[in-house]
Amino acid sequence: MVQHKITLLPGDGIGPEVTAAVVAILECAGVEIEWEKYFVGSEAIARNGDPLPQEVLDSILRNKVALKGPVTTPVGTGFASINVRLRKALDLYANLRPVYSMPNIKTRYEDIDLIVVRENTESLYAGLEHEVVPGVVESLKIITEKASTRIAKFAFEYARAHGRKRVTAVHKANIMKLSDGLFLKCFRDVSRDYPNIEADDRIVDNLCMQLVMDPNQFDILLLENLYGDIVSDLTAGLVGGLGVVAGANIGLNGAVFEAVHGSAPDIAGQNKANPLALLQSAVMMLRHIGELDAAKRIHSAILKVLDSGPEHRTRDIAGTGTTADFTTAICDVLRRGTRGTD
Ligand code: NAI
C-alpha cells in the first residue's frame, strides 16, 4: 500500500519542470507517494473556467499536505492570485522560509542562517482594493489581533522547538501606528511567555539596510504579509537567489510546500530552471510527514551534488548544467545510497 497521498499542483511557467524534477527525485529516494495532481491558474481556467477549482481545496483538506509549483498572477488585471486565495481559503497562516548558505554557491556573505516567518492571510497583500471614484483607488490594510498573535506564537514556538535564540519583529509602526502598531503590540505581548528567547524589533526600511550590511546578526525575522514577501526575496539574494530558497505555508487545516520563487517566464520551457528551491521545500515536506530518513538522504545528496562539478548545477548558481543534469546527479547519488548527517 502506498504510504502517503499528497496533492500535487505543478503550476505554470517553470512549475511543471521543477515539480517533475522533484517528483522524480522523491521516487529515486524510494518515498512511496500517490500524487493527486491538479491544475490551477490559467491552465485551470482553460479547462473548467475556475483558476482554483473547489476539488483542489478538497484534495488538500483531505490529504493535509500539498507540493506546489509557482503560479503566474496576471499584473494589474485578470484573476486574483491563486497563492493568496489558497492561503486564505485553507487558513495557511504561517509562511516559513529557512534561508541559509550552501556549499559552492558563491555569495557576498558566509554562514547565513535565517528563518523568515511571514503572516500569510492579511495586510495589504490580501489585495482588498476598490475604486472610490475614477482616478482614486483604495487598498485596505487589515491587521487583526488574532492573526498577529497566532503568527507571533508560531515564531516563538518555532524558536523554542529549534533552539533559536532571538525573534525580531519587523514593522513600520512609526508611520502606521494603528495597523503595524497592533502587530508589534501582539508580538511584545506574546514574547512575555517566552522569557528565554530574545525579542526585539526593527523598522522595515532599516531592517533591509541591516540585512544587506550584516545579515548574520539576525536569527528569526517575523513580518506581516507584504513585508515578508519583499524581505524574503531580499534574503534569498543573500544565499544565491530564488533558485535555492524553500518555503512552507502552514495552518491547522494542512500545509502547502512551495519554493519562494515565481513562475520565471523568462526561462520557462528551456531546461534552465533550478529545481533546488522546490526540492528543499520537498525536504521540509518529508520532515513534516515523518519521512525523516528520506529527508536526510536527499539533504545529503544535495550537499554532495553542490560540492561536485559545475556541470551538475544550473546557471543561476554559477553552474553549466540543466534542470535535468541536476536531477540526474541527485538521483545518481541517491541510488548509490549515500548516507550522511543532516
Ligand atoms: P520569479 O521568481 O518568477 O523570477 C524572478 C527572477 O528569478 C527571474 O529572472 C527568474 O528567471 C529567476 N528565477 C526564479 N526562480 C528560478 C529558478 N528556480 N531557477 C532559476 N532562476 C529562477 O519572479 P517574477 O518574475 O516577479 O514573477 C513571475 C510570475 O510568478 C508572476 O506572475 C508572479 O505573480 C508569480 N509568482 C508566483 C509565486 C508563487 O506561485 N508562489 C511567487 C512569486 C511570484
Coordinates of C-alpha atoms and ligand atoms in Angstrom, one line a residue:
M1 CA 0.0 0.0 0.0
V2 CA 1.2 3.5 -0.8
Q3 CA 2.1 5.3 2.4
H4 CA 1.3 8.9 1.5
K5 CA -1.3 10.6 -0.5
I6 CA -0.2 14.2 -1.4
T7 CA -1.8 16.8 -3.6
L8 CA 0.5 18.0 -6.4
L9 CA 0.0 21.4 -8.1
P10 CA 2.6 21.7 -10.8
G11 CA 1.6 25.3 -11.5
D12 CA 2.8 27.0 -14.7
G13 CA 5.9 28.7 -16.2
I14 CA 8.9 26.7 -14.8
G15 CA 6.5 25.0 -12.3
P16 CA 5.9 21.8 -14.3
E17 CA 9.7 21.4 -14.9
V18 CA 10.7 21.8 -11.3
T19 CA 7.9 19.7 -9.9
A20 CA 8.6 16.9 -12.4
A21 CA 12.3 17.0 -11.2
V22 CA 11.3 16.9 -7.6
V23 CA 8.8 14.1 -8.1
A24 CA 11.5 12.1 -9.9
I25 CA 14.0 12.7 -7.0
L26 CA 11.5 11.6 -4.3
E27 CA 10.9 8.4 -6.4
C28 CA 14.7 7.8 -6.5
A29 CA 14.8 8.3 -2.8
G30 CA 12.2 5.5 -2.5
V31 CA 9.5 7.5 -0.9
E32 CA 6.1 6.0 -1.7
I33 CA 3.7 8.7 -2.6
E34 CA 0.5 8.7 -4.5
W35 CA 0.1 12.1 -6.1
E36 CA -3.3 13.7 -6.7
K37 CA -2.4 16.1 -9.4
Y38 CA -4.5 19.2 -10.2
F39 CA -4.2 22.3 -12.5
V40 CA -4.6 25.8 -11.1
G41 CA -4.3 29.2 -12.6
S42 CA -4.7 29.9 -16.3
E43 CA -4.4 26.2 -17.1
A44 CA -7.4 25.5 -14.8
I45 CA -9.4 28.4 -16.4
A46 CA -8.8 26.9 -19.8
R47 CA -10.0 23.5 -18.6
N48 CA -13.0 24.4 -16.4
G49 CA -13.3 28.2 -16.1
D50 CA -12.1 28.5 -12.5
P51 CA -8.5 29.2 -11.6
L52 CA -8.8 27.5 -8.2
P53 CA -11.4 24.7 -8.5
Q54 CA -13.1 23.5 -5.3
E55 CA -11.7 20.0 -5.9
V56 CA -8.2 21.3 -5.4
L57 CA -9.1 22.7 -1.9
D58 CA -11.0 19.4 -1.1
S59 CA -7.9 17.4 -2.1
I60 CA -5.6 19.4 0.2
L61 CA -8.1 19.3 3.1
R62 CA -8.3 15.5 2.6
N63 CA -4.6 14.9 2.3
K64 CA -3.4 17.7 4.6
V65 CA -0.3 18.1 2.5
A66 CA 0.4 19.6 -0.9
L67 CA 3.5 20.2 -3.0
K68 CA 3.0 23.2 -5.2
G69 CA 4.9 24.8 -8.2
P70 CA 4.6 28.5 -8.9
V71 CA 1.6 30.0 -10.5
T72 CA 1.6 33.1 -12.7
T73 CA -0.6 36.0 -11.5
P74 CA -1.6 38.5 -14.1
V75 CA -0.3 42.0 -13.4
G76 CA -2.8 44.8 -13.0
T77 CA -5.8 42.8 -14.4
G78 CA -7.2 39.3 -14.6
F79 CA -7.8 36.8 -11.8
A80 CA -6.8 37.2 -8.2
S81 CA -3.6 35.5 -7.1
I82 CA -4.1 31.7 -6.6
N83 CA -1.4 31.8 -3.9
V84 CA -3.3 34.4 -1.9
R85 CA -6.6 32.6 -2.4
L86 CA -5.2 29.2 -1.4
R87 CA -3.5 30.5 1.7
K88 CA -6.7 32.3 2.8
A89 CA -9.2 29.5 1.8
L90 CA -7.2 26.9 3.8
D91 CA -6.1 29.4 6.5
L92 CA -2.4 28.6 6.0
Y93 CA -1.5 31.4 8.2
A94 CA 2.3 30.8 8.7
N95 CA 4.7 31.1 5.8
L96 CA 8.1 29.6 6.9
R97 CA 11.2 30.3 4.8
P98 CA 14.6 29.0 6.0
V99 CA 17.4 30.9 4.4
Y100 CA 20.9 29.5 4.7
S101 CA 24.2 29.4 2.9
M102 CA 25.0 26.3 0.9
P103 CA 28.3 24.9 -0.3
N104 CA 29.7 26.1 -3.6
I105 CA 27.1 28.8 -4.1
K106 CA 29.1 31.9 -4.2
T107 CA 27.6 34.8 -2.3
R108 CA 28.7 38.0 -0.5
Y109 CA 28.3 36.5 3.0
E110 CA 29.1 33.2 4.5
D111 CA 27.3 31.1 7.2
I112 CA 23.9 32.8 6.8
D113 CA 21.2 31.0 8.8
L114 CA 18.0 33.0 8.9
I115 CA 14.4 32.0 9.4
V116 CA 11.8 34.2 7.8
V117 CA 8.3 33.9 9.3
R118 CA 5.6 35.7 7.3
E119 CA 2.0 36.2 8.3
N120 CA 0.1 34.8 5.3
T121 CA -3.5 35.9 5.5
E122 CA -3.9 39.6 5.8
S123 CA -2.2 43.1 5.5
L124 CA -2.1 44.9 2.1
Y125 CA -1.1 41.6 0.4
A126 CA -4.7 40.4 0.8
G127 CA -5.4 42.7 -2.2
L128 CA -8.6 44.3 -0.8
E129 CA -8.9 47.1 -3.2
H130 CA -11.6 49.2 -4.9
E131 CA -12.1 52.3 -6.9
V132 CA -13.5 55.1 -4.8
V133 CA -14.2 57.4 -7.7
P134 CA -12.5 57.4 -11.1
G135 CA -8.8 58.3 -10.6
V136 CA -8.9 57.4 -6.9
V137 CA -8.4 53.8 -5.6
E138 CA -8.2 52.5 -2.1
S139 CA -6.2 49.4 -0.8
L140 CA -7.1 48.2 2.6
K141 CA -4.5 47.1 5.1
I142 CA -6.3 44.8 7.6
I143 CA -4.3 43.8 10.7
T144 CA -6.0 41.8 13.4
E145 CA -5.1 40.9 17.0
K146 CA -6.0 37.3 16.3
A147 CA -3.8 36.8 13.3
S148 CA -0.9 38.9 14.7
T149 CA -0.9 36.9 18.0
R150 CA -1.0 33.5 16.4
I151 CA 1.8 34.3 14.0
A152 CA 3.9 35.6 16.8
K153 CA 3.2 32.4 18.8
F154 CA 4.2 30.4 15.7
A155 CA 7.6 32.2 15.5
F156 CA 8.3 31.8 19.2
E157 CA 7.2 28.1 19.2
Y158 CA 9.5 27.6 16.2
A159 CA 12.3 29.2 18.1
R160 CA 11.8 27.1 21.1
A161 CA 11.5 23.8 19.1
H162 CA 14.6 24.5 17.0
G163 CA 16.9 26.1 19.7
R164 CA 16.8 29.5 18.1
K165 CA 17.7 32.4 20.4
R166 CA 16.0 35.5 19.1
V167 CA 12.9 36.7 17.2
T168 CA 13.0 40.1 15.5
A169 CA 9.6 41.7 14.6
V170 CA 9.6 43.9 11.5
H171 CA 7.2 46.8 11.1
K172 CA 6.6 50.4 10.2
A173 CA 4.7 51.3 13.4
N174 CA 6.3 54.8 13.4
I175 CA 4.1 55.6 10.4
M176 CA 1.3 53.0 10.5
K177 CA 0.7 53.5 14.2
L178 CA -2.5 51.5 14.4
S179 CA -2.0 48.6 12.0
D180 CA 1.7 47.9 12.4
G181 CA 1.3 49.2 15.9
L182 CA -1.1 46.4 16.7
F183 CA 1.2 43.8 15.0
L184 CA 4.1 45.0 17.2
K185 CA 2.0 45.1 20.4
C186 CA 0.8 41.5 19.8
F187 CA 4.4 40.4 19.3
R188 CA 5.5 42.1 22.5
D189 CA 2.6 40.5 24.4
V190 CA 3.4 37.0 23.1
S191 CA 7.1 37.5 23.8
R192 CA 6.5 37.7 27.6
D193 CA 5.5 34.0 27.5
Y194 CA 9.0 33.1 26.1
P195 CA 11.4 34.7 28.6
N196 CA 14.3 32.6 27.3
I197 CA 14.1 33.9 23.8
E198 CA 15.3 37.3 23.0
A199 CA 12.6 39.6 21.4
D200 CA 13.4 42.8 19.6
D201 CA 12.1 44.7 16.6
R202 CA 13.3 46.8 13.6
I203 CA 11.6 49.3 11.3
V204 CA 11.4 47.6 7.9
D205 CA 13.5 50.1 5.9
N206 CA 16.2 49.9 8.5
L207 CA 16.0 46.1 8.5
C208 CA 16.6 46.0 4.7
M209 CA 19.7 48.1 5.1
Q210 CA 21.0 46.0 8.0
L211 CA 20.3 42.7 6.2
V212 CA 22.4 43.9 3.3
M213 CA 25.2 45.2 5.5
D214 CA 25.3 42.5 8.2
P215 CA 22.8 39.6 7.8
N216 CA 24.5 37.3 10.3
Q217 CA 23.2 39.5 13.2
F218 CA 19.7 38.1 12.7
D219 CA 18.1 34.8 13.7
I220 CA 14.3 34.6 13.2
L221 CA 12.5 37.5 11.4
L222 CA 8.8 37.9 11.9
L223 CA 6.9 40.0 9.4
E224 CA 3.4 40.9 8.3
N225 CA 2.4 39.6 4.8
L226 CA 3.7 42.3 2.4
Y227 CA 7.0 43.0 4.2
G228 CA 7.5 39.2 4.4
D229 CA 7.0 38.9 0.7
I230 CA 9.6 41.6 -0.1
V231 CA 12.1 40.8 2.6
S232 CA 12.2 37.0 1.8
D233 CA 13.3 37.8 -1.8
L234 CA 16.0 40.0 -0.4
T235 CA 17.2 37.3 1.9
A236 CA 17.1 34.8 -1.0
G237 CA 19.5 37.1 -2.7
L238 CA 21.9 36.7 0.2
V239 CA 22.3 33.0 -0.3
G240 CA 22.3 32.5 -4.0
G241 CA 18.9 33.7 -5.3
L242 CA 15.4 32.5 -5.8
G243 CA 16.6 29.2 -7.2
V244 CA 17.6 27.9 -3.8
V245 CA 15.2 29.0 -1.1
A246 CA 12.4 26.8 0.1
G247 CA 9.1 27.6 1.8
A248 CA 6.1 26.2 3.5
N249 CA 2.6 27.5 4.1
I250 CA 1.4 26.0 7.4
G251 CA -2.0 26.1 9.1
L252 CA -4.3 23.9 11.2
N253 CA -6.0 22.5 8.0
G254 CA -2.8 21.4 6.3
A255 CA 0.5 22.5 4.8
V256 CA 1.4 23.5 1.3
F257 CA 5.1 23.3 0.4
E258 CA 6.4 25.6 -2.3
A259 CA 9.5 27.5 -3.3
V260 CA 9.8 31.2 -2.7
H261 CA 10.3 31.9 -6.4
G262 CA 7.6 32.6 -9.0
S263 CA 6.9 31.0 -12.5
A264 CA 10.0 32.6 -14.1
P265 CA 8.5 33.0 -17.6
D266 CA 11.9 34.3 -18.8
I267 CA 13.4 30.8 -18.6
A268 CA 10.3 28.5 -18.7
G269 CA 10.5 25.5 -21.0
Q270 CA 14.3 25.8 -21.5
N271 CA 15.6 23.2 -19.1
K272 CA 17.3 26.1 -17.2
A273 CA 15.2 26.3 -14.0
N274 CA 16.8 25.3 -10.8
P275 CA 14.7 22.7 -9.0
L276 CA 16.8 23.1 -5.8
A277 CA 14.3 25.5 -4.1
L278 CA 11.4 23.2 -4.7
L279 CA 13.5 20.2 -3.7
Q280 CA 14.4 21.9 -0.4
S281 CA 10.6 22.6 0.1
A282 CA 10.0 18.9 -0.5
V283 CA 12.7 18.0 2.1
M284 CA 10.7 20.2 4.5
M285 CA 7.6 18.3 3.4
L286 CA 9.2 14.9 4.1
R287 CA 10.1 16.0 7.6
H288 CA 6.6 17.2 8.1
I289 CA 5.1 13.8 7.1
G290 CA 7.7 11.9 9.2
E291 CA 9.9 10.6 6.3
L292 CA 13.0 11.7 8.2
D293 CA 15.4 9.2 6.7
A294 CA 14.5 10.2 3.1
A295 CA 14.7 13.8 4.1
K296 CA 18.2 13.2 5.4
R297 CA 19.4 11.3 2.4
I298 CA 18.1 13.9 0.0
H299 CA 19.7 16.7 2.0
S300 CA 23.0 14.9 2.0
A301 CA 22.7 14.3 -1.8
I302 CA 22.1 18.0 -2.3
L303 CA 25.2 18.9 -0.4
K304 CA 27.2 16.3 -2.3
V305 CA 26.0 17.4 -5.7
L306 CA 26.6 21.1 -4.9
D307 CA 30.1 20.1 -3.9
S308 CA 30.8 18.4 -7.2
G309 CA 31.4 19.9 -10.6
P310 CA 29.6 22.9 -12.1
E311 CA 28.0 20.6 -14.8
H312 CA 25.7 19.3 -12.1
R313 CA 24.4 22.8 -11.1
T314 CA 22.1 25.2 -13.0
R315 CA 23.3 28.5 -14.4
D316 CA 21.6 30.7 -11.8
I317 CA 24.1 29.3 -9.2
A318 CA 27.1 29.5 -11.5
G319 CA 26.8 26.1 -12.9
T320 CA 26.9 24.9 -16.5
G321 CA 24.2 22.3 -16.2
T322 CA 20.5 22.0 -16.9
T323 CA 17.4 21.1 -14.8
A324 CA 17.8 17.6 -16.0
D325 CA 21.6 17.4 -15.2
F326 CA 20.9 18.4 -11.6
T327 CA 18.0 16.0 -11.2
T328 CA 20.1 13.1 -12.7
A329 CA 23.1 14.0 -10.4
I330 CA 20.9 13.9 -7.3
C331 CA 19.3 10.6 -8.3
D332 CA 22.7 9.1 -9.0
V333 CA 23.8 9.9 -5.5
L334 CA 20.6 8.6 -4.0
R335 CA 20.9 5.4 -6.0
R336 CA 24.4 4.9 -4.8
G337 CA 22.9 5.0 -1.3
T338 CA 24.9 7.9 0.1
R339 CA 24.0 8.4 3.7
G340 CA 25.1 11.4 5.8
T341 CA 24.2 13.7 8.5
D342 CA 21.5 16.3 8.4
Ligands
NAI1 P1 10.2 35.0 -10.4 O1 10.6 34.4 -9.1 O2 9.4 34.1 -11.3 O3 11.6 35.3 -11.2 C1 12.5 36.3 -10.8 C2 13.9 36.0 -11.4 O4 14.4 34.9 -10.8 C3 13.8 35.7 -12.9 O5 14.9 36.2 -13.6 C4 13.8 34.1 -12.9 O6 14.4 33.6 -14.1 C5 14.7 33.8 -11.7 N1 14.3 32.5 -11.1 C6 13.2 32.3 -10.3 N2 13.1 31.0 -10.0 C7 14.2 30.4 -10.5 C8 14.7 29.1 -10.5 N3 14.0 28.1 -9.9 N4 15.8 28.8 -11.2 C9 16.5 29.8 -11.9 N5 16.1 31.1 -11.9 C10 14.9 31.4 -11.2 O7 9.5 36.4 -10.2 P2 8.7 37.3 -11.1 O8 9.3 37.3 -12.5 O9 8.5 38.5 -10.4 O10 7.2 36.6 -11.2 C11 6.8 35.8 -12.3 C12 5.4 35.3 -12.0 O11 5.4 34.4 -10.9 C13 4.4 36.4 -11.7 O12 3.2 36.1 -12.3 C14 4.2 36.3 -10.2 O13 3.0 36.7 -9.7 C15 4.4 34.8 -10.0 N6 4.8 34.4 -8.6 C16 4.3 33.2 -8.1 C17 4.7 32.8 -6.9 C18 4.1 31.5 -6.4 O14 3.4 30.8 -7.1 N7 4.3 31.2 -5.1 C19 5.7 33.5 -6.1 C20 6.2 34.7 -6.7 C21 5.8 35.1 -8.0

